[in-house]
mmCIF file of C-alpha atoms and ligand atoms in Angstrom:
data_model
loop_
_atom_site.group_PDB
_atom_site.id
_atom_site.type_symbol
_atom_site.label_atom_id
_atom_site.label_comp_id
_atom_site.label_asym_id
_atom_site.label_seq_id
_atom_site.Cartn_x
_atom_site.Cartn_y
_atom_site.Cartn_z
ATOM 1 C CA MET D 11 155.410 5.222 130.065
ATOM 2 C CA ARG D 12 157.336 1.984 130.477
ATOM 3 C CA TYR D 13 156.139 -0.677 128.058
ATOM 4 C CA GLN D 14 155.969 -4.210 129.410
ATOM 5 C CA LEU D 15 157.181 -7.258 127.561
ATOM 6 C CA ALA D 16 154.342 -9.615 126.607
ATOM 7 C CA PRO D 17 155.031 -13.306 127.292
ATOM 8 C CA LEU D 18 155.323 -15.504 124.233
ATOM 9 C CA TYR D 19 151.768 -16.396 123.206
ATOM 10 C CA CYS D 20 152.361 -19.498 121.114
ATOM 11 C CA ARG D 21 154.028 -22.653 122.391
ATOM 12 C CA PRO D 22 157.096 -23.009 120.155
ATOM 13 C CA TRP D 23 157.519 -26.790 120.622
ATOM 14 C CA THR D 24 154.048 -27.422 119.189
ATOM 15 C CA LEU D 25 154.683 -25.704 115.865
ATOM 16 C CA ASN D 26 154.841 -27.705 112.693
ATOM 17 C CA GLY D 27 157.918 -26.918 110.597
ATOM 18 C CA ILE D 28 158.860 -23.745 112.475
ATOM 19 C CA SER D 29 161.537 -24.539 115.025
ATOM 20 C CA ALA D 30 161.617 -23.412 118.626
ATOM 21 C CA ARG D 31 165.075 -21.981 117.916
ATOM 22 C CA LEU D 32 163.659 -19.674 115.239
ATOM 23 C CA ILE D 33 160.843 -18.436 117.476
ATOM 24 C CA GLU D 34 163.213 -17.953 120.429
ATOM 25 C CA SER D 35 165.645 -15.906 118.360
ATOM 26 C CA HIS D 36 162.807 -13.876 116.866
ATOM 27 C CA TYR D 37 161.197 -13.214 120.229
ATOM 28 C CA GLU D 38 164.409 -12.364 122.034
ATOM 29 C CA ASN D 39 166.366 -10.498 119.381
ATOM 30 C CA ASN D 40 163.688 -8.753 117.349
ATOM 31 C CA TYR D 41 160.602 -8.377 119.509
ATOM 32 C CA GLY D 42 162.701 -7.770 122.616
ATOM 33 C CA ALA D 43 164.909 -5.266 120.802
ATOM 34 C CA ALA D 44 161.877 -3.369 119.517
ATOM 35 C CA LEU D 45 160.440 -3.160 123.021
ATOM 36 C CA ASN D 46 163.725 -1.934 124.485
ATOM 37 C CA ARG D 47 164.041 0.634 121.702
ATOM 38 C CA LEU D 48 160.490 1.783 122.362
ATOM 39 C CA ASN D 49 161.222 2.316 126.043
ATOM 40 C CA VAL D 50 164.385 4.284 125.260
ATOM 41 C CA ILE D 51 162.477 6.518 122.817
ATOM 42 C CA SER D 52 159.596 6.899 125.221
ATOM 43 C CA ARG D 53 161.998 8.059 127.958
ATOM 44 C CA GLU D 54 163.671 10.507 125.583
ATOM 45 C CA ILE D 55 160.306 12.026 124.723
ATOM 46 C CA GLU D 56 159.316 12.322 128.371
ATOM 47 C CA GLN D 57 162.589 14.096 129.155
ATOM 48 C CA PHE D 58 162.601 16.207 125.999
ATOM 49 C CA ASP D 59 163.815 19.733 126.688
ATOM 50 C CA PHE D 60 161.567 21.938 124.563
ATOM 51 C CA SER D 61 163.661 25.049 125.300
ATOM 52 C CA THR D 62 166.949 23.776 123.900
ATOM 53 C CA THR D 63 166.075 21.089 121.345
ATOM 54 C CA SER D 64 164.560 21.602 117.941
ATOM 55 C CA ASP D 65 161.048 20.647 116.917
ATOM 56 C CA GLN D 66 162.631 18.611 114.107
ATOM 57 C CA SER D 67 164.353 16.415 116.704
ATOM 58 C CA LEU D 68 161.022 15.898 118.419
ATOM 59 C CA ALA D 69 159.362 14.995 115.114
ATOM 60 C CA ARG D 70 162.167 12.484 114.430
ATOM 61 C CA LEU D 71 161.705 10.897 117.826
ATOM 62 C CA LYS D 72 157.962 10.640 117.292
ATOM 63 C CA ARG D 73 158.523 8.914 113.944
ATOM 64 C CA ASP D 74 160.940 6.463 115.585
ATOM 65 C CA GLU D 75 158.357 5.887 118.302
ATOM 66 C CA ILE D 76 155.739 4.794 115.732
ATOM 67 C CA VAL D 77 158.142 2.301 114.167
ATOM 68 C CA ALA D 78 159.163 0.787 117.504
ATOM 69 C CA LEU D 79 155.631 0.788 118.942
ATOM 70 C CA ASN D 80 154.141 -0.874 115.874
ATOM 71 C CA SER D 81 156.976 -3.387 115.758
ATOM 72 C CA THR D 82 156.073 -4.500 119.296
ATOM 73 C CA LEU D 83 152.347 -4.609 118.567
ATOM 74 C CA LEU D 84 152.764 -6.544 115.318
ATOM 75 C CA HIS D 85 155.283 -9.010 116.773
ATOM 76 C CA GLU D 86 152.877 -9.745 119.624
ATOM 77 C CA LEU D 87 150.137 -10.354 117.048
ATOM 78 C CA TYR D 88 152.476 -12.529 114.967
ATOM 79 C CA PHE D 89 153.294 -14.840 117.886
ATOM 80 C CA ALA D 90 149.584 -14.899 118.753
ATOM 81 C CA SER D 91 148.760 -15.936 115.182
ATOM 82 C CA LEU D 92 150.660 -19.222 115.522
ATOM 83 C CA GLY D 93 149.870 -22.398 117.411
ATOM 84 C CA GLY D 94 146.982 -23.960 115.485
ATOM 85 C CA ASP D 95 146.827 -26.398 112.605
ATOM 86 C CA GLY D 96 146.026 -23.739 110.010
ATOM 87 C CA ARG D 97 143.285 -25.851 108.493
ATOM 88 C CA VAL D 98 139.876 -25.374 109.985
ATOM 89 C CA LEU D 99 138.420 -21.881 110.103
ATOM 90 C CA PRO D 100 135.573 -21.404 112.582
ATOM 91 C CA ASP D 101 132.315 -20.806 110.693
ATOM 92 C CA ALA D 102 131.876 -17.168 111.702
ATOM 93 C CA LEU D 103 135.325 -16.296 110.420
ATOM 94 C CA ALA D 104 135.080 -18.434 107.288
ATOM 95 C CA ASN D 105 131.792 -16.691 106.431
ATOM 96 C CA ALA D 106 133.270 -13.237 107.022
ATOM 97 C CA ILE D 107 136.292 -14.039 104.861
ATOM 98 C CA ALA D 108 134.107 -15.531 102.112
ATOM 99 C CA LYS D 109 131.915 -12.397 102.164
ATOM 100 C CA ASP D 110 134.875 -10.060 101.777
ATOM 101 C CA PHE D 111 137.152 -12.084 99.490
ATOM 102 C CA GLY D 112 134.768 -14.282 97.512
ATOM 103 C CA SER D 113 135.965 -17.463 99.224
ATOM 104 C CA VAL D 114 138.478 -18.647 101.804
ATOM 105 C CA ASP D 115 140.611 -19.997 98.923
ATOM 106 C CA ARG D 116 140.732 -16.616 97.243
ATOM 107 C CA TRP D 117 141.676 -14.994 100.545
ATOM 108 C CA ARG D 118 144.458 -17.544 101.003
ATOM 109 C CA GLN D 119 145.782 -17.011 97.468
ATOM 110 C CA GLU D 120 145.845 -13.253 97.989
ATOM 111 C CA PHE D 121 147.462 -13.441 101.434
ATOM 112 C CA VAL D 122 150.137 -15.903 100.317
ATOM 113 C CA GLY D 123 150.628 -14.002 97.049
ATOM 114 C CA ILE D 124 151.322 -10.778 98.931
ATOM 115 C CA ALA D 125 153.780 -12.595 101.214
ATOM 116 C CA ASN D 126 155.618 -14.110 98.241
ATOM 117 C CA GLY D 127 155.752 -10.664 96.690
ATOM 118 C CA LEU D 128 157.561 -9.411 99.790
ATOM 119 C CA ALA D 129 160.077 -12.302 99.847
ATOM 120 C CA GLY D 130 163.626 -11.004 99.794
ATOM 121 C CA GLY D 131 162.409 -7.597 100.935
ATOM 122 C CA SER D 132 160.686 -6.851 104.196
ATOM 123 C CA GLY D 133 157.335 -5.948 105.685
ATOM 124 C CA TRP D 134 154.266 -7.490 107.216
ATOM 125 C CA VAL D 135 151.226 -9.102 105.680
ATOM 126 C CA LEU D 136 148.174 -8.439 107.814
ATOM 127 C CA LEU D 137 144.558 -9.451 107.775
ATOM 128 C CA THR D 138 142.853 -6.333 109.076
ATOM 129 C CA TYR D 139 139.294 -5.442 110.027
ATOM 130 C CA VAL D 140 138.221 -1.932 108.996
ATOM 131 C CA PRO D 141 135.385 -0.722 111.268
ATOM 132 C CA ARG D 142 134.249 2.030 108.886
ATOM 133 C CA ASP D 143 133.608 -0.467 106.108
ATOM 134 C CA GLY D 144 132.702 -3.401 108.338
ATOM 135 C CA ARG D 145 135.019 -5.625 106.304
ATOM 136 C CA LEU D 146 138.282 -7.515 106.328
ATOM 137 C CA ILE D 147 141.159 -6.606 104.045
ATOM 138 C CA ASN D 148 144.644 -7.999 103.413
ATOM 139 C CA GLN D 149 147.335 -5.376 103.605
ATOM 140 C CA ILE D 150 151.068 -4.832 103.532
ATOM 141 C CA ALA D 151 152.624 -2.961 106.432
ATOM 142 C CA SER D 152 156.050 -1.602 105.568
ATOM 143 C CA ASP D 153 158.445 -0.270 108.204
ATOM 144 C CA HIS D 154 156.111 -1.706 110.854
ATOM 145 C CA ASP D 155 153.522 0.868 109.883
ATOM 146 C CA PRO D 156 150.022 -0.651 109.774
ATOM 147 C CA ASN D 157 148.750 2.378 107.932
ATOM 148 C CA ILE D 158 145.048 1.692 107.563
ATOM 149 C CA ALA D 159 143.738 4.336 109.941
ATOM 150 C CA GLY D 160 141.421 2.780 112.486
ATOM 151 C CA GLY D 161 142.049 -0.731 111.118
ATOM 152 C CA VAL D 162 142.350 -3.612 113.588
ATOM 153 C CA PRO D 163 144.873 -6.276 112.466
ATOM 154 C CA ILE D 164 143.798 -9.781 113.524
ATOM 155 C CA LEU D 165 146.430 -11.932 111.784
ATOM 156 C CA ALA D 166 150.070 -11.069 111.103
ATOM 157 C CA LEU D 167 152.753 -12.703 108.995
ATOM 158 C CA ASP D 168 156.258 -11.331 109.540
ATOM 159 C CA MET D 169 158.124 -11.167 106.203
ATOM 160 C CA TYR D 170 161.296 -9.563 107.518
ATOM 161 C CA GLU D 171 164.183 -11.900 106.803
ATOM 162 C CA HIS D 172 164.955 -12.257 110.518
ATOM 163 C CA ALA D 173 161.637 -14.137 110.803
ATOM 164 C CA TYR D 174 162.829 -17.056 108.670
ATOM 165 C CA HIS D 175 166.408 -16.770 107.405
ATOM 166 C CA LEU D 176 167.934 -18.662 110.313
ATOM 167 C CA GLU D 177 166.019 -21.823 109.383
ATOM 168 C CA PHE D 178 164.713 -21.380 105.867
ATOM 169 C CA GLY D 179 167.541 -19.394 104.298
ATOM 170 C CA ALA D 180 166.273 -17.678 101.174
ATOM 171 C CA ASN D 181 163.394 -20.147 100.835
ATOM 172 C CA ALA D 182 160.693 -17.696 101.830
ATOM 173 C CA SER D 183 157.888 -19.688 100.238
ATOM 174 C CA ALA D 184 158.656 -22.678 102.487
ATOM 175 C CA TYR D 185 158.454 -20.341 105.474
ATOM 176 C CA ILE D 186 155.128 -18.895 104.252
ATOM 177 C CA ALA D 187 153.732 -22.416 103.804
ATOM 178 C CA ALA D 188 154.891 -23.316 107.322
ATOM 179 C CA PHE D 189 153.237 -20.180 108.711
ATOM 180 C CA MET D 190 149.956 -21.045 106.979
ATOM 181 C CA ARG D 191 150.141 -24.561 108.476
ATOM 182 C CA ASN D 192 150.400 -23.119 111.958
ATOM 183 C CA ILE D 193 147.751 -20.412 111.993
ATOM 184 C CA ASP D 194 145.674 -20.568 115.150
ATOM 185 C CA TRP D 195 142.293 -19.860 113.570
ATOM 186 C CA SER D 196 140.359 -20.117 116.800
ATOM 187 C CA ALA D 197 142.489 -17.293 118.256
ATOM 188 C CA VAL D 198 142.048 -15.269 115.049
ATOM 189 C CA LYS D 199 138.301 -15.753 115.351
ATOM 190 C CA LEU D 200 138.290 -14.397 118.918
ATOM 191 C CA ARG D 201 140.234 -11.348 117.748
ATOM 192 C CA TYR D 202 137.747 -10.936 114.883
ATOM 193 C CA GLU D 203 134.895 -10.955 117.389
ATOM 194 C CA ASP D 204 136.664 -8.234 119.367
ATOM 195 C CA ALA D 205 137.416 -6.218 116.234
ATOM 196 C CA ILE D 206 133.822 -6.114 115.026
ATOM 197 C CA LYS D 207 132.833 -4.548 118.347
ATOM 198 C CA VAL D 208 134.860 -1.474 117.407
ATOM 199 C CA ALA D 209 132.341 1.137 116.333
ATOM 200 C CA PRO D 210 132.739 2.716 112.896
ATOM 201 C CA PRO D 211 133.529 6.435 112.783
ATOM 202 C CA ARG D 212 130.500 8.441 113.871
ATOM 203 C CA PRO D 213 128.367 9.388 110.870
ATOM 204 C CA LEU D 214 127.103 12.925 110.372
ATOM 205 C CA GLU D 215 123.957 13.232 112.438
ATOM 206 C CA GLN D 216 121.310 15.840 111.713
ATOM 207 C CA LYS D 217 118.898 15.459 114.569
ATOM 208 C CA GLN D 218 116.429 18.062 113.277
ATOM 209 C CA PHE D 219 116.056 16.092 110.031
ATOM 210 C CA ALA D 220 116.169 12.608 111.554
ATOM 211 C CA ASP D 221 112.739 11.777 110.088
ATOM 212 C CA VAL D 222 113.602 12.976 106.547
ATOM 213 C CA PRO D 223 115.090 10.172 104.447
ATOM 214 C CA SER D 224 118.291 10.856 102.579
ATOM 215 C CA ILE D 225 119.871 9.326 99.529
ATOM 216 C CA SER D 226 123.606 9.044 98.868
ATOM 217 C CA VAL D 227 125.227 10.595 95.814
ATOM 218 C CA GLU D 228 126.239 7.115 94.674
ATOM 219 C CA GLU D 229 122.614 5.985 94.771
ATOM 220 C CA VAL D 230 121.517 9.037 92.787
ATOM 221 C CA ARG D 231 124.213 8.341 90.185
ATOM 222 C CA GLU D 232 122.992 4.761 89.934
ATOM 223 C CA MET D 233 119.411 5.965 89.405
ATOM 224 C CA LEU D 234 120.499 8.279 86.616
ATOM 225 C CA GLU D 235 122.727 5.687 84.974
ATOM 226 C CA SER D 236 119.987 3.069 85.042
ATOM 227 C CA GLY D 237 117.502 5.491 83.510
ATOM 228 C CA THR D 238 115.215 5.615 86.557
ATOM 229 C CA SER D 239 112.848 8.569 86.336
ATOM 230 C CA VAL D 240 113.677 11.013 89.066
ATOM 231 C CA GLN D 241 113.123 14.735 89.569
ATOM 232 C CA ILE D 242 116.311 16.298 90.864
ATOM 233 C CA ILE D 243 116.026 19.790 92.312
ATOM 234 C CA ASP D 244 119.014 21.953 93.105
ATOM 235 C CA THR D 245 117.800 24.180 95.954
ATOM 236 C CA ARG D 246 120.967 26.097 96.641
ATOM 237 C CA PRO D 247 120.007 29.506 98.031
ATOM 238 C CA LYS D 248 119.416 32.228 95.505
ATOM 239 C CA HIS D 249 122.306 34.370 96.758
ATOM 240 C CA TYR D 250 124.587 31.386 96.202
ATOM 241 C CA THR D 251 123.636 31.057 92.544
ATOM 242 C CA THR D 252 125.443 34.306 91.750
ATOM 243 C CA LYS D 253 128.774 32.575 92.442
ATOM 244 C CA ALA D 254 127.793 29.053 91.375
ATOM 245 C CA GLN D 255 129.726 27.936 88.330
ATOM 246 C CA ASP D 256 128.186 24.578 87.713
ATOM 247 C CA ILE D 257 125.076 22.577 88.377
ATOM 248 C CA MET D 258 124.561 18.847 88.567
ATOM 249 C CA GLU D 259 123.727 17.325 85.206
ATOM 250 C CA GLY D 260 120.091 16.251 85.265
ATOM 251 C CA ALA D 261 119.115 18.747 87.973
ATOM 252 C CA VAL D 262 117.069 21.928 87.710
ATOM 253 C CA TRP D 263 117.608 24.871 90.025
ATOM 254 C CA ARG D 264 114.639 26.103 92.003
ATOM 255 C CA ASP D 265 114.587 28.963 94.476
ATOM 256 C CA PRO D 266 113.972 27.323 97.861
ATOM 257 C CA GLU D 267 112.332 30.508 99.081
ATOM 258 C CA ARG D 268 109.670 30.277 96.362
ATOM 259 C CA LEU D 269 108.713 26.653 96.807
ATOM 260 C CA ASP D 270 105.010 27.520 96.591
ATOM 261 C CA ASP D 271 105.598 28.840 93.061
ATOM 262 C CA TRP D 272 107.107 25.659 91.688
ATOM 263 C CA ILE D 273 105.739 22.809 93.776
ATOM 264 C CA GLY D 274 102.848 22.508 91.325
ATOM 265 C CA THR D 275 105.242 21.640 88.476
ATOM 266 C CA LEU D 276 106.406 18.441 90.200
ATOM 267 C CA SER D 277 104.981 15.001 89.563
ATOM 268 C CA LYS D 278 103.777 12.951 92.518
ATOM 269 C CA THR D 279 104.358 9.691 90.690
ATOM 270 C CA GLU D 280 108.123 10.141 90.323
ATOM 271 C CA PRO D 281 110.581 10.325 93.215
ATOM 272 C CA VAL D 282 112.100 13.715 94.027
ATOM 273 C CA VAL D 283 115.670 14.335 95.151
ATOM 274 C CA THR D 284 116.592 17.737 96.549
ATOM 275 C CA PHE D 285 119.974 19.049 97.495
ATOM 276 C CA CYS D 286 121.782 22.205 98.538
ATOM 277 C CA VAL D 287 125.446 23.187 98.761
ATOM 278 C CA TYR D 288 126.685 20.730 101.401
ATOM 279 C CA GLY D 289 123.510 18.903 102.339
ATOM 280 C CA PHE D 290 123.139 20.425 105.783
ATOM 281 C CA HIS D 291 119.997 22.437 105.736
ATOM 282 C CA ILE D 292 118.019 23.781 102.806
ATOM 283 C CA GLY D 293 117.910 20.584 100.759
ATOM 284 C CA CYS D 294 116.694 18.713 103.851
ATOM 285 C CA GLU D 295 114.092 21.335 104.669
ATOM 286 C CA THR D 296 112.782 21.322 101.095
ATOM 287 C CA ALA D 297 112.566 17.524 101.093
ATOM 288 C CA SER D 298 110.715 17.677 104.402
ATOM 289 C CA THR D 299 108.177 20.207 103.051
ATOM 290 C CA LEU D 300 107.685 18.167 99.883
ATOM 291 C CA ARG D 301 107.097 14.995 101.892
ATOM 292 C CA LYS D 302 104.448 16.737 103.947
ATOM 293 C CA ALA D 303 102.787 17.692 100.649
ATOM 294 C CA GLY D 304 102.699 14.032 99.635
ATOM 295 C CA PHE D 305 105.799 13.758 97.444
ATOM 296 C CA ASP D 306 108.242 10.854 97.600
ATOM 297 C CA ALA D 307 111.120 13.240 98.366
ATOM 298 C CA ARG D 308 114.571 12.645 99.795
ATOM 299 C CA TYR D 309 117.569 14.907 100.219
ATOM 300 C CA MET D 310 120.908 14.042 98.691
ATOM 301 C CA SER D 311 123.428 13.819 101.523
ATOM 302 C CA GLY D 312 126.564 15.875 101.020
ATOM 303 C CA GLY D 313 124.784 18.108 98.497
ATOM 304 C CA HIS D 314 126.361 19.681 95.433
ATOM 305 C CA PHE D 315 129.940 19.187 96.613
ATOM 306 C CA ALA D 316 129.450 15.503 97.417
ATOM 307 C CA TRP D 317 128.176 15.079 93.852
ATOM 308 C CA LYS D 318 131.281 16.828 92.563
ATOM 309 C CA ALA D 319 133.513 14.788 94.865
ATOM 310 C CA ILE D 320 132.377 11.543 93.216
ATOM 311 C CA LYS D 321 132.990 13.231 89.848
ATOM 312 C CA GLY D 322 129.308 13.244 89.032
ATOM 313 C CA PRO D 323 128.666 15.062 85.743
ATOM 314 C CA VAL D 324 127.912 18.784 85.916
ATOM 315 C CA ARG D 325 127.036 21.424 83.381
ATOM 316 C CA LEU D 326 127.685 25.117 83.315
ATOM 317 C CA PHE D 327 125.519 27.118 85.674
ATOM 318 C CA ASP D 328 125.378 30.365 83.718
ATOM 319 C CA ASP D 329 122.829 33.123 83.589
ATOM 320 C CA GLY D 330 121.015 31.150 80.912
ATOM 321 C CA ALA D 331 120.532 28.181 83.237
ATOM 322 C CA LEU D 332 119.199 30.477 85.901
ATOM 323 C CA VAL D 333 116.872 32.290 83.486
ATOM 324 C CA ASN D 334 115.680 28.996 82.040
ATOM 325 C CA SER D 335 114.948 27.720 85.514
ATOM 326 C CA ARG D 336 112.910 30.802 86.263
ATOM 327 C CA LEU D 337 111.119 30.534 82.956
ATOM 328 C CA THR D 338 110.262 26.903 83.577
ATOM 329 C CA VAL D 339 108.851 27.797 86.960
ATOM 330 C CA THR D 340 106.739 30.621 85.726
ATOM 331 C CA SER D 341 105.669 29.081 82.466
HETATM 332 FE FE1 FE2 E 7 160.046 -9.932 113.218
#
């Protein structure tokens, strides 16, 4: 692939306190160099001789490719971030920023604070939309590596010295202030609108249990911590209990195969949460059966291991626990 140079997005003569000379040098010598480097690396990879060259050389080239590719992408975003008056944020963007940072002022303090923290070093400060979380976050990108997987940067501040030294010398904070004065918020807003169209990663879908409501482990923890009455049933299969070492604190184990034996011990006035090992099958099925019998039952998504993954408290699942469970059922 041959990468094409993007024309300069901002109009350098309109900027306030950032000279055309600085932008020209930056565009030509740094953005241009990154693009040329990227094309050289790209050609080397295309012509790579797998029979005579080591895999380590290939891995090195691929690492260099990331640096050069991201440098071009981020420089294009940087030039596209400039050209406005930096003052007025369109409502949609101001609201999104206020939701995720508390207020536009707090966002600004954090963004500028990060940039000042990078002064004298190098790196990028990015405002990035994360589709999984549906939120904006400020981040540092070192070595041109915008390393929030799946994140979509919508505003970029270049804190490499080449971005300001020519005009501002070591006075990085004056450069940061000038950048903030020139942000093109209407362009950022359009990029935000594009970013929020990016779908979050696909969630786990269990079509056969689509009509059975689930509850997250975090929600269950909250219920327990707030003292909400809830009946939590561990329905890991009986054969599994022979190797189980622990059981969720607050849960009782019940044999899912003998549901008829223990369903009568449950209260219909308190919610029921069921779970199995990973939350795929048995916990869902049990919740479904309980719902049909009139219980307010949900399955805990992710099951026993999701509970452990959030460091939810567990207790020893020994023979005693198993015997006690059986005794409770039959008593
Ligand atoms: Fe740069």
